Structure formats: structure tokens, C-alpha cells
mmCIF file of C-alpha atoms and ligand atoms in Angstrom:
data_model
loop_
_atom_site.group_PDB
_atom_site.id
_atom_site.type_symbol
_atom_site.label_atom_id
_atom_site.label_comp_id
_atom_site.label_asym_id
_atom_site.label_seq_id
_atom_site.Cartn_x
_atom_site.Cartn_y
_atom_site.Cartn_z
ATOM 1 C CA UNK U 1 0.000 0.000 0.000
ATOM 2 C CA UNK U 2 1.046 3.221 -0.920
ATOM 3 C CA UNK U 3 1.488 6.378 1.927
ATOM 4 C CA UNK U 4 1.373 10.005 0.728
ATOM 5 C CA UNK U 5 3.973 11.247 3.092
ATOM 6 C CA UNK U 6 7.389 10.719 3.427
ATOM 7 C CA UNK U 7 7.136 8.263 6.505
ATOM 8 C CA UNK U 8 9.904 5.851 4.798
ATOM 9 C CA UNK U 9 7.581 2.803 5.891
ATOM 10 C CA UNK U 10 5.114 0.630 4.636
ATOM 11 C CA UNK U 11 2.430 2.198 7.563
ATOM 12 C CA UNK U 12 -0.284 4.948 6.524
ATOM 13 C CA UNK U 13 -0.194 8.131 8.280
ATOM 14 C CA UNK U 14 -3.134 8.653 10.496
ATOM 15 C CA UNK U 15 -4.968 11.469 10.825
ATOM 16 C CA UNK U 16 -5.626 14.415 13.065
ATOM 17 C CA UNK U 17 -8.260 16.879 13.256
ATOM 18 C CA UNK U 18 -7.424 20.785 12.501
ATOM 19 C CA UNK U 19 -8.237 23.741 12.139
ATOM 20 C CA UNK U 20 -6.507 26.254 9.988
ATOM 21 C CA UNK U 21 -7.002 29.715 9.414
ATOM 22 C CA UNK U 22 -6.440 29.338 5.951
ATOM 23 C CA UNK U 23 -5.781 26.746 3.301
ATOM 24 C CA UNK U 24 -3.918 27.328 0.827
ATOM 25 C CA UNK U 25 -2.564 24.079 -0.435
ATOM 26 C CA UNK U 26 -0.862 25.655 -3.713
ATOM 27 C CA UNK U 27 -1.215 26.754 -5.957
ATOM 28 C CA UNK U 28 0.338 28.968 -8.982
ATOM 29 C CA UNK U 29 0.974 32.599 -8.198
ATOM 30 C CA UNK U 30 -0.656 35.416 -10.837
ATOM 31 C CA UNK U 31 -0.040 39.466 -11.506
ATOM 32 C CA UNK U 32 -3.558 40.551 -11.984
ATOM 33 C CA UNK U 33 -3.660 43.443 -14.450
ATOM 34 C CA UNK U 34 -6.731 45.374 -14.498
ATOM 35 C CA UNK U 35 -7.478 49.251 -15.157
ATOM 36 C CA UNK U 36 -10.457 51.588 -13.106
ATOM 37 C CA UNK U 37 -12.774 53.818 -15.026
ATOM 38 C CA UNK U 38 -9.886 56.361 -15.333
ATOM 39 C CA UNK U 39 -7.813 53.546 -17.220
ATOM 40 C CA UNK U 40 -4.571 53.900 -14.332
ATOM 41 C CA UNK U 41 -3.500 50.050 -14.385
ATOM 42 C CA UNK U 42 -3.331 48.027 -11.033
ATOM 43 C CA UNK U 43 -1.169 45.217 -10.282
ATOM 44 C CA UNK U 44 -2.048 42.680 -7.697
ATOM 45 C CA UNK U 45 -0.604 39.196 -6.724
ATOM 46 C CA UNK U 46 -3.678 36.492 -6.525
ATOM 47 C CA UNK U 47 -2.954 32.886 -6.226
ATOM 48 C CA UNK U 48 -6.577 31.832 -6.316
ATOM 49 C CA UNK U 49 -6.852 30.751 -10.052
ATOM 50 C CA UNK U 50 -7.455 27.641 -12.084
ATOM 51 C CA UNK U 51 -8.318 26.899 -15.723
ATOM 52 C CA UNK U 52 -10.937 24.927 -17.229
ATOM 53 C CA UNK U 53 -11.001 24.622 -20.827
ATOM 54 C CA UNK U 54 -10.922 28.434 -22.073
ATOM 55 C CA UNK U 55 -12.186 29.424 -19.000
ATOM 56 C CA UNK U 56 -10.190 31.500 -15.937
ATOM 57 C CA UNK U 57 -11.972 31.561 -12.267
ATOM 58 C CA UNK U 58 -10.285 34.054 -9.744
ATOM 59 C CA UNK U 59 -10.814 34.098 -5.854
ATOM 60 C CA UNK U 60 -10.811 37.222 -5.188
ATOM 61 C CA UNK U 61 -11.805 40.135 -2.031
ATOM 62 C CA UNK U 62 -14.556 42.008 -2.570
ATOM 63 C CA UNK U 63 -12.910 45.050 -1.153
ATOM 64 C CA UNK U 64 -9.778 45.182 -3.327
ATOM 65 C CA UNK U 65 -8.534 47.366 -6.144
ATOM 66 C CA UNK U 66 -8.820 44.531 -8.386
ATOM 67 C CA UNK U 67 -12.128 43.541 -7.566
ATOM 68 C CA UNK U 68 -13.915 47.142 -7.778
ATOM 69 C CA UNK U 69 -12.015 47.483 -11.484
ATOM 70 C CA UNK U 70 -13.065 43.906 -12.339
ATOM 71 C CA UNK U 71 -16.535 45.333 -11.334
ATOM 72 C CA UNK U 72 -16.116 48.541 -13.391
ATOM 73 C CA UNK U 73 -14.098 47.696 -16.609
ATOM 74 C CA UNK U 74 -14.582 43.795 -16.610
ATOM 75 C CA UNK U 75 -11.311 43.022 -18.340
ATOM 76 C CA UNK U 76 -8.091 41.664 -17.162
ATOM 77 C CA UNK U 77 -4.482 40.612 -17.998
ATOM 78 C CA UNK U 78 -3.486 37.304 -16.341
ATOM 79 C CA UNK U 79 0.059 37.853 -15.986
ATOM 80 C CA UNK U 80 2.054 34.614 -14.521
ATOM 81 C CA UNK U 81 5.490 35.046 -13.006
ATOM 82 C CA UNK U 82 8.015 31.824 -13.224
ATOM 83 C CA UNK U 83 10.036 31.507 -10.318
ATOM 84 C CA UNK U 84 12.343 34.241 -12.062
ATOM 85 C CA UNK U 85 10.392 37.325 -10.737
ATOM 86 C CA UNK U 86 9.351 36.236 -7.407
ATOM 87 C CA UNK U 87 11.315 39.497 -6.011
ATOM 88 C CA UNK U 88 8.891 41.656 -8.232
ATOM 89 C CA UNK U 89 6.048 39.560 -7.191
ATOM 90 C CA UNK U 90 7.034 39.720 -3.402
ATOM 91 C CA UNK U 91 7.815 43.886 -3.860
ATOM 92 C CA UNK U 92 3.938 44.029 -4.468
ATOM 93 C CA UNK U 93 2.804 42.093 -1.956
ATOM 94 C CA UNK U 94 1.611 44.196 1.309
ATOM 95 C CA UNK U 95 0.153 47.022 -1.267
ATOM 96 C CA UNK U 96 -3.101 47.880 -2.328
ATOM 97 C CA UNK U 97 -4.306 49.944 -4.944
ATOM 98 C CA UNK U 98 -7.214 51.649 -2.400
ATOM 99 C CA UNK U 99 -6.135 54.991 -1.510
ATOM 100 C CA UNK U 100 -8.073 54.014 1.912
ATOM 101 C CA UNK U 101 -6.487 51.271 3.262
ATOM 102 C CA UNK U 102 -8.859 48.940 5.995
ATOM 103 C CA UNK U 103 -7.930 49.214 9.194
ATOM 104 C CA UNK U 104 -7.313 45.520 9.482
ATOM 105 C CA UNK U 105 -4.980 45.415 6.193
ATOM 106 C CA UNK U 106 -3.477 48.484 7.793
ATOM 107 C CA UNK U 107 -3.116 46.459 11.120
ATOM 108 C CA UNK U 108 -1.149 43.893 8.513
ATOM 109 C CA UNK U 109 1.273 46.272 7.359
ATOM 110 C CA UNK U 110 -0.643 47.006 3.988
ATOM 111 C CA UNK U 111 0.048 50.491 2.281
ATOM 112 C CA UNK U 112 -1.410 52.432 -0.771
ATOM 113 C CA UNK U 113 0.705 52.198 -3.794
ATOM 114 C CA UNK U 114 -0.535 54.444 -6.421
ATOM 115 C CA UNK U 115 2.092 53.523 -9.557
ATOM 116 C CA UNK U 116 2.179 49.174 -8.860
ATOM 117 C CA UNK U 117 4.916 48.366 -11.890
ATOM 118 C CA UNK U 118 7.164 51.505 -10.699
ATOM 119 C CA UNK U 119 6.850 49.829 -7.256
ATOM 120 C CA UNK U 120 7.269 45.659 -8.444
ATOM 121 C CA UNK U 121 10.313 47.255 -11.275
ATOM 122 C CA UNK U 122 7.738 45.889 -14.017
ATOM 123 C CA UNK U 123 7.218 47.059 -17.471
ATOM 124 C CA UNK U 124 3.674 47.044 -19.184
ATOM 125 C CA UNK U 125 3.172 46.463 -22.328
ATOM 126 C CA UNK U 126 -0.293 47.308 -24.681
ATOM 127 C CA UNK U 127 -2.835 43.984 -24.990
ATOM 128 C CA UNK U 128 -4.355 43.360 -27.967
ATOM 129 C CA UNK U 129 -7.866 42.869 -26.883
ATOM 130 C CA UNK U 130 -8.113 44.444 -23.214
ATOM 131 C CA UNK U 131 -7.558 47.331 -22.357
ATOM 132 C CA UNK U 132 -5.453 46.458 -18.885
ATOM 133 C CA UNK U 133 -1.743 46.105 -19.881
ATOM 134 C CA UNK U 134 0.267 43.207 -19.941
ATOM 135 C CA UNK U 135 3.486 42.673 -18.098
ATOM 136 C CA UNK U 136 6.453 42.279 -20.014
ATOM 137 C CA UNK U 137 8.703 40.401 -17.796
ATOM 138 C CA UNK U 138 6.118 37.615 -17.288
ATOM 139 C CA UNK U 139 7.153 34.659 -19.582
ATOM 140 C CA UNK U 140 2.986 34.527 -19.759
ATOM 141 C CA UNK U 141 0.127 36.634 -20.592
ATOM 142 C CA UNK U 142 -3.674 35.833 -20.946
ATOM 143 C CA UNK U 143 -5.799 38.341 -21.886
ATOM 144 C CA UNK U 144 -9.296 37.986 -20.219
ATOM 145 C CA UNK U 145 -12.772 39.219 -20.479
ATOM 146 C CA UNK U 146 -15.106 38.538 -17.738
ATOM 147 C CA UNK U 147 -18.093 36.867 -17.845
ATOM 148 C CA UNK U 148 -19.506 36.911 -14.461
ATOM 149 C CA UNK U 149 -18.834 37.740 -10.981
ATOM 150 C CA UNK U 150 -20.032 34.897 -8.630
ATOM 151 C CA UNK U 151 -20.750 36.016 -5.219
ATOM 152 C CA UNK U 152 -19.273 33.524 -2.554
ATOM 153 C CA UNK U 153 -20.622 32.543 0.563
ATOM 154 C CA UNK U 154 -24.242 33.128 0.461
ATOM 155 C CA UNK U 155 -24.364 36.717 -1.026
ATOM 156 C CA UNK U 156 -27.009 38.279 -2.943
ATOM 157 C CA UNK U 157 -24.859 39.973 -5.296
ATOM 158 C CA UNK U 158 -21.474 40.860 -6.299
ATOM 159 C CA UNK U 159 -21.528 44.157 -4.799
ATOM 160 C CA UNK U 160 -22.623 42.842 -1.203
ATOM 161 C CA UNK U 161 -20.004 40.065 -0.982
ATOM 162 C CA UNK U 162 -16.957 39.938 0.410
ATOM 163 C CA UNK U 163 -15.352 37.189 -1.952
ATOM 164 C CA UNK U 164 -15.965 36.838 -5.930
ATOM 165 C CA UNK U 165 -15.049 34.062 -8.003
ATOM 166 C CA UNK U 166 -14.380 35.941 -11.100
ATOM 167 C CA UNK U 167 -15.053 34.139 -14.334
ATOM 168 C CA UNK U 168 -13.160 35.170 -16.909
ATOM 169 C CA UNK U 169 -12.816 33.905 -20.771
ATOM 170 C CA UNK U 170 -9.157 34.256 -21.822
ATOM 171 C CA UNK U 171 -9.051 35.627 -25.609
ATOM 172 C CA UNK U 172 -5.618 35.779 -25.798
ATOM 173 C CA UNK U 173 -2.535 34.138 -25.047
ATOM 174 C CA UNK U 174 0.668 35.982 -25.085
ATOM 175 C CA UNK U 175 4.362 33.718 -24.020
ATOM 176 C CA UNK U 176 7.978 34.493 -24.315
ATOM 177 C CA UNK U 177 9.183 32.555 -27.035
ATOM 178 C CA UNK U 178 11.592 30.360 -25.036
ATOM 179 C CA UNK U 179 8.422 28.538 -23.136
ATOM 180 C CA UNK U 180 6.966 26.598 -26.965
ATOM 181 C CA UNK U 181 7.081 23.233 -27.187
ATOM 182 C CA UNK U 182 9.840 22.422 -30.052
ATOM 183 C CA UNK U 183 7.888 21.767 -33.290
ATOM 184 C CA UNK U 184 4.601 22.888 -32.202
ATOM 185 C CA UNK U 185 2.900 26.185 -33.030
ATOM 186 C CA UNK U 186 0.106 26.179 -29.891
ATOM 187 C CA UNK U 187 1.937 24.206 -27.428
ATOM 188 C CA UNK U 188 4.193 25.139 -23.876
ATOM 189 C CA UNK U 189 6.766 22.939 -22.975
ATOM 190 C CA UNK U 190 6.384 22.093 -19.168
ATOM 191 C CA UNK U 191 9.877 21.272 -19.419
ATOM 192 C CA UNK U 192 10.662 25.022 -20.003
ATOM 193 C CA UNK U 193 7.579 26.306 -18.001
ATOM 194 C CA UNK U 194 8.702 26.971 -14.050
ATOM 195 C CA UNK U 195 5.118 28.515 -12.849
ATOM 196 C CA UNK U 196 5.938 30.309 -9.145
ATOM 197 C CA UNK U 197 3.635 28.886 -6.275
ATOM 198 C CA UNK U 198 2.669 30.142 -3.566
ATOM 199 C CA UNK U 199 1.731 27.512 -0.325
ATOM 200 C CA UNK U 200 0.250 28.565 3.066
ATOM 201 C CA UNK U 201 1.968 32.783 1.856
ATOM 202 C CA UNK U 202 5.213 31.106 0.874
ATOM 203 C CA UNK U 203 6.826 31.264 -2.408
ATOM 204 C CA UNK U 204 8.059 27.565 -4.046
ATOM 205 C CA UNK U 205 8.943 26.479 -7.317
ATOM 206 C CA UNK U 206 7.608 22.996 -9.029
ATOM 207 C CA UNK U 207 9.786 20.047 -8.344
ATOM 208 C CA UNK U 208 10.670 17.964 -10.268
ATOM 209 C CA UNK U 209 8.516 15.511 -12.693
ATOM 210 C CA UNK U 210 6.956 13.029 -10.260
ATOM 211 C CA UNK U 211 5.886 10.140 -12.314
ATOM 212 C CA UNK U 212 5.092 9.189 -15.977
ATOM 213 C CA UNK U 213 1.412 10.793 -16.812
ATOM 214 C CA UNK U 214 -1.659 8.815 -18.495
ATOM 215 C CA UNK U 215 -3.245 11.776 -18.932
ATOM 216 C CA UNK U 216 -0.574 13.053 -21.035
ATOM 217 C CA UNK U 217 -0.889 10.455 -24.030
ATOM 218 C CA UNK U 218 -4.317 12.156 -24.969
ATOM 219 C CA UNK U 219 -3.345 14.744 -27.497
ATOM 220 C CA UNK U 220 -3.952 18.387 -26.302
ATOM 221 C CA UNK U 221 -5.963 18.881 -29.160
ATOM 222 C CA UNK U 222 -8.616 16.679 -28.350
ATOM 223 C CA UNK U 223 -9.364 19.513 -25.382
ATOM 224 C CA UNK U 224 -10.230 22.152 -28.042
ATOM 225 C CA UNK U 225 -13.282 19.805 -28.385
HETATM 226 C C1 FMN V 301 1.450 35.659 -3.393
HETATM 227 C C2 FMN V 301 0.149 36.355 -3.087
HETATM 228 C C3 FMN V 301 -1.035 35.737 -3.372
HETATM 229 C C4 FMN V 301 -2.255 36.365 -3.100
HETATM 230 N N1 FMN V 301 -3.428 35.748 -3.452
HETATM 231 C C5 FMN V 301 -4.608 36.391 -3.290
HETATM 232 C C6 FMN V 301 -5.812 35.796 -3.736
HETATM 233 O O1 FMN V 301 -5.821 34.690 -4.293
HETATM 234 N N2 FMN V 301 -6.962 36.495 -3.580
HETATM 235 C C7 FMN V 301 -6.989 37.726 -2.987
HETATM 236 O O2 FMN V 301 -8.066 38.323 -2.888
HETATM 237 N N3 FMN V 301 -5.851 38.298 -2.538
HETATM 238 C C8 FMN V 301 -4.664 37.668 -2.690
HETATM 239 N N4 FMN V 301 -3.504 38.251 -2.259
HETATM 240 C C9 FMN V 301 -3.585 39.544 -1.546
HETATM 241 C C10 FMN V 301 -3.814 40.703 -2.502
HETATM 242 O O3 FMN V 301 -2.697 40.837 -3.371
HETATM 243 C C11 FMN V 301 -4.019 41.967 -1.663
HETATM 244 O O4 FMN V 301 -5.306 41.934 -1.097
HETATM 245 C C12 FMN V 301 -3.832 43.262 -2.397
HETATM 246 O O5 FMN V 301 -3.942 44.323 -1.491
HETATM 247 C C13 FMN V 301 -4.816 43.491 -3.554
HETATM 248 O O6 FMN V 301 -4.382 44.632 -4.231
HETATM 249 P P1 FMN V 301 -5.394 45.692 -4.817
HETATM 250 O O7 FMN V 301 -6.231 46.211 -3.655
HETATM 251 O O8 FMN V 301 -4.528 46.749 -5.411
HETATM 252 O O9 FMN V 301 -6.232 44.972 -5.811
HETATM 253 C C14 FMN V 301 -2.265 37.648 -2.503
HETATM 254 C C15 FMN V 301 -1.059 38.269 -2.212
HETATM 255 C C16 FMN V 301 0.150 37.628 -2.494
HETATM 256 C C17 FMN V 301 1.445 38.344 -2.194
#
């Protein structure tokens, strides 16, 4: 029988009961691009994201800058760091594009940060079909429209929750060169691709390549349908 820890016997782990304040098992880390009415760009770390098909969901507070130009403009730049800009990432983290800050971010050592990419050392660059810019130093961009704001936990409506799950459908896919699969035009090599995670507020990288995949010997193509 197999054990999912590193135990180094042939006993299962047992058990014990917890309760954590937060969990966040890991997942990959993102620079959320978005732009308010005025069209002044915001940059925000989020690790709450997963794909399914064409489709982007983001976890995300109500109460952020993000979240009230998500509300506002409805478009977004998905912008994910490799393990190669983790200092930019980490230069952003603490900062919020509210010009009021909460008192219990505040408490947390959050501060306003007006100009985000001055602050992270980042360089936008135009999207083609959004109007939030992309970041140049991320080896990958997707460009994203949203499609609806899902109040969590029992709210009425987006604007009276306190956490969204943003769905977004990504129209465009920018990556640095160096990240395509050798011989294919629409492919990323996960050889070459070294997302940046983020577990329980820490920053990791992915290990190594833990076992020979089944899923992997269905062609990619057979996902567009
Ligand atoms: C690595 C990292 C991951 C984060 N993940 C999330 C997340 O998934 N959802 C969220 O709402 N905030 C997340 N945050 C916190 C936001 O970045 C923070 O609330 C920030 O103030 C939002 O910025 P804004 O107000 O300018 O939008 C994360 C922060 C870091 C550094």
C-alpha cells in the first residue's frame, strides 16, 4: 500500500483533526492586471486561479482594487510570473491599490501604492484585446474578459459580498518565445515552463517531474473539443 507522506515505511499516516485559518494548499501565483474607469492600471498578486477549458476563475476580495475594477471595466491581464520574478512579485505584496487602506490590512502592514509596476520594477506592455496592460517580464500573458462575478458565501450579489469568483474567458494568449514546445505552433513545454507557487503565503517552485502521466498520451488537441 502506498502512503502520501514521506514516513519511509510501509504504515499509513493517520490522521488528526485541525483547524486552519487558511488553506492554501498551492497553488500557482498570478499578476492581476486590471485598469479603473480612469484607465490607471493596477497590479495585484492572486494565487486563487485555475483553468478549465478556455475558462479563468479568480478568488478574489470584494474590497480590493482589483475587484472594484473587475466590477467597473470587466477586463483583465493574467500575468504569470516563473520563479524568475518572485522578487517583483514579493515587492507588491503588502500594497493595495485603495487609496483608503482597511484598518485591518493596515493592522497587517498594507500600504497604498498608487504607480504598482514603478513599485514591483515591471514594465507594461499594450494587450491586444483588453484594455489592462500586460506585463512584459512575465514569460505569460492571458488576456481575459469577464463573464460573471459569482458572489461567494451566500451573497445576494457581487456588490454585497466579500469574496468573488471571477469568471473570466481568456481571448488571448501571449508567451515568451523560449516557453513553446519544439515543433509545435500552440503548445508550452512544461519542461521550459517553471510557474511560481505560492503555499500557506510562501513562495516555491515545481519540483521535479513526479511520475510518468496517463493523462498526457491524450493529445492536447482533443481539449479544443
Ligand atoms: C502571493 C500572493 C497571493 C495572493 N493571493 C490572493 C488571492 O488569491 N486572492 C486575494 O483576494 N488576494 C490575494 N492576495 C492579496 C492581494 O494581493 C491583496 O489583497 C492586495 O492588497 C490586492 O491589491 P489591490 O487592492 O490593489 O487589488 C495575494 C497576495 C500575495 C502576495
Amino acid at each position: 500500500m502506498s502512503t502520501c507522506t514521506d514516513l519511509g515505511t510501509s504504515e499509513v499516516a493517520q490522521h488528526s483533526v485541525i483547524d486552519p485559518a487558511i488553506l492554501y494548499f498551492g497553488t500557482p501565483v498570478a499578476l492581476l492586471a486590471t485598469v479603473d474607469e480612469a484607465g490607471h492600471p493596477n497590479l495585484a498578486p492572486n494565487s486563487s486561479i485555475w483553468w478549465l477549458g478556455q475558462t479563468a476563475v479568480v478568488g478574489i476580495a470584494a474590497r480590493s482594487q482589483t475587484a472594484r475594477n473587475l466590477l467597473a471595466v470587466r477586463e483583465c491581464v493574467i500575468n504569470l510570473p516563473s520563479v524568475m520574478e518572485v522578487d517583483a512579485v514579493d515587492r507588491l505584496a503588502l500594497t493595495t491599490g485603495r487609496t483608503s487602506v482597511s484598518e485591518r490590512k493596515s493592522r497587517a502592514g498594507y500600504r497604498h501604492v498608487h504607480d504598482k509596476f514603478a513599485a514591483a520594477g515591471l514594465s507594461a506592455a499594450a494587450a491586444d484585446r483588453v484594455a489592462p496592460p500586460r506585463v512584459a517580464e512575465c514569460p505569460v500573458n492571458l488576456e481575459g474578459r469577464v463573464r460573471t462575478l459569482h458572489p461567494l458565501r451566500g451573497a445576494a450579489d457581487p456588490t454585497a459580498a466579500d469574496l468573488l469568483a471571477v469568471e473570466l474567458d481568456i481571448v488571448r494568449v501571449h508567451i515568451h518565445e523560449h516557453l513553446r514546445l519544439a515543433g509545435h505552433e500552440n503548445r508550452i513545454d512544461p519542461d521550459r515552463w517553471r510557474p511560481l507557487m505560492m503555499s500557506f503565503q510562501r513562495y516555491f517552485g515545481l519540483g521535479t517531474e513526479a511520475h510518468p502521466s496517463l493523462l498526457s498520451t491524450i493529445d492536447e488537441d482533443w481539449y479544443r473539443g
